[in-house]
């Protein structure tokens, strides 16, 4: 296959929504104005990207160089043995983001965010992490651009995945299990529930609290927001070129969906194909947090204490604490407003899968394709297998293209706990 280049521009999907993104709603009380809080604690360049109506945004040279160093463009490969095993006439293509050095696509945005922060003279970055892939990717990028990083690590995943914590520490990050006694937000959560396993939401609350009290740190996020989807558009742009080089047209795109950044970055460059040519877009979520299938489309905060402005998206309610499944990246009560608008427009189909079904799909995948997917990725694999079997039933040719969001090599204990006979 002809080798494609790394794109020189990110694709901004905001001007391609069916209506302008609903503006956030502020809340003002003794904690202050939520919109003002976020303005104060986020790098400026990223806030501007969240409101940009430019279709294409240039990728700075230093970011391009870093993308090249981590191994972009990532490969697009066929899952031929899985296709044969399933006996399906469908072709299954995988965009392999798991081959990046921290084992997931999160580096595409952490590198960009650290670059812009450095340019603004910021000393350190603070954030939360669920499954840990964002935490390690942030640690990697902060290290690369000479910044400090502090990560509030969702407690259940801190305990389930000690090796990913060690990886972030080895890359130079300060790591704190959340909820913690370190911030007033953490202390408040612990007062309500001393046994709280934490969630992405509790981590967000603590990271924001930390940034508010430490001026040299700015707060960054690994998902949900338009600038994150923007940086992740490299996934979709490369995939588009790679399919073109193979002479293939996609019929359905599949990704797992938590905050929505791998799905959003992968699918954004195809959004007009979905509207005009009927390309199917399919999101696989976790039954532990079935926002798109069971949630309501309404304004809500993205954290359980209401420290963030309210945004319009699908939500299970800010008090919803998802059960502690092994797919930390999918455990949150709401998601990206962009993905919400696609779902609401009828462009995006969604289905929720159980942890057991997802891990069984991962086991099957490993046996035929020799890669161990992240637990989150397993949800997309389960969806792909079901779609490929539908094509078989209907004896229909079909190109299924999936974003392989991450590697499960540091999630083997999750496999051991969920799968029988392992
Ligand atoms: C973070 C993560 C996800 C979920 O996040 P999105 O923002 O919904 O993409 C999925 N898979 C992996 C491997 C992740 O690291």
mmCIF file of C-alpha atoms in Angstrom, residues 251-258 263-264 267 271 273-275 277-286 290-294 314 338-353 379-380 383-384 386-387 390 394 396 398-400:
data_model
loop_
_atom_site.group_PDB
_atom_site.id
_atom_site.type_symbol
_atom_site.label_atom_id
_atom_site.label_comp_id
_atom_site.label_asym_id
_atom_site.label_seq_id
_atom_site.Cartn_x
_atom_site.Cartn_y
_atom_site.Cartn_z
ATOM 1 C CA UNK A 251 -19.790 1.491 4.547
ATOM 2 C CA UNK A 252 -19.728 1.717 8.323
ATOM 3 C CA UNK A 253 -17.326 3.308 10.819
ATOM 4 C CA UNK A 254 -17.157 1.893 14.344
ATOM 5 C CA UNK A 255 -15.568 3.217 17.537
ATOM 6 C CA UNK A 256 -16.060 2.806 21.256
ATOM 7 C CA UNK A 257 -17.420 5.877 22.973
ATOM 8 C CA UNK A 258 -16.781 7.360 26.392
ATOM 9 C CA UNK A 263 -14.993 8.314 17.883
ATOM 10 C CA UNK A 264 -15.179 12.034 17.150
ATOM 11 C CA UNK A 267 -15.425 10.088 12.239
ATOM 12 C CA UNK A 271 -19.289 13.518 8.514
ATOM 13 C CA UNK A 273 -20.176 11.279 3.695
ATOM 14 C CA UNK A 274 -22.577 10.246 6.410
ATOM 15 C CA UNK A 275 -25.053 12.986 5.539
ATOM 16 C CA UNK A 277 -23.808 9.127 0.995
ATOM 17 C CA UNK A 278 -25.399 7.226 3.853
ATOM 18 C CA UNK A 279 -22.126 6.130 5.464
ATOM 19 C CA UNK A 280 -23.152 4.521 8.778
ATOM 20 C CA UNK A 281 -21.543 5.757 11.997
ATOM 21 C CA UNK A 282 -21.695 3.368 14.935
ATOM 22 C CA UNK A 283 -20.755 4.034 18.569
ATOM 23 C CA UNK A 284 -20.179 1.167 21.038
ATOM 24 C CA UNK A 285 -20.688 2.151 24.662
ATOM 25 C CA UNK A 286 -20.535 0.326 27.990
ATOM 26 C CA UNK A 290 -25.162 3.903 28.600
ATOM 27 C CA UNK A 291 -25.426 7.642 27.931
ATOM 28 C CA UNK A 292 -26.288 7.508 24.229
ATOM 29 C CA UNK A 293 -28.747 4.607 24.499
ATOM 30 C CA UNK A 294 -30.414 5.395 27.840
ATOM 31 C CA UNK A 314 -26.518 12.999 26.383
ATOM 32 C CA UNK A 338 -20.401 17.258 19.333
ATOM 33 C CA UNK A 339 -21.183 13.534 19.556
ATOM 34 C CA UNK A 340 -24.473 14.446 21.249
ATOM 35 C CA UNK A 341 -25.418 16.652 18.321
ATOM 36 C CA UNK A 342 -24.636 13.865 15.807
ATOM 37 C CA UNK A 343 -26.755 11.425 17.781
ATOM 38 C CA UNK A 344 -29.551 13.950 18.058
ATOM 39 C CA UNK A 345 -29.356 14.619 14.301
ATOM 40 C CA UNK A 346 -29.757 10.900 13.655
ATOM 41 C CA UNK A 347 -26.278 10.466 12.116
ATOM 42 C CA UNK A 348 -24.883 8.240 14.855
ATOM 43 C CA UNK A 349 -26.218 4.825 15.876
ATOM 44 C CA UNK A 350 -25.266 3.544 19.315
ATOM 45 C CA UNK A 351 -25.441 0.300 21.238
ATOM 46 C CA UNK A 352 -24.367 -0.604 24.774
ATOM 47 C CA UNK A 353 -22.437 -3.821 25.437
ATOM 48 C CA UNK A 379 -16.692 -2.825 22.949
ATOM 49 C CA UNK A 380 -15.971 -1.653 19.404
ATOM 50 C CA UNK A 383 -19.895 -4.221 17.611
ATOM 51 C CA UNK A 384 -17.728 -5.000 14.551
ATOM 52 C CA UNK A 386 -22.015 -8.291 15.206
ATOM 53 C CA UNK A 387 -22.037 -6.072 12.102
ATOM 54 C CA UNK A 390 -25.219 -9.244 9.910
ATOM 55 C CA UNK A 394 -27.649 -10.982 4.350
ATOM 56 C CA UNK A 396 -23.810 -8.637 1.563
ATOM 57 C CA UNK A 398 -19.510 -4.394 3.293
ATOM 58 C CA UNK A 399 -16.458 -2.405 4.414
ATOM 59 C CA UNK A 400 -16.359 -2.052 8.186
#
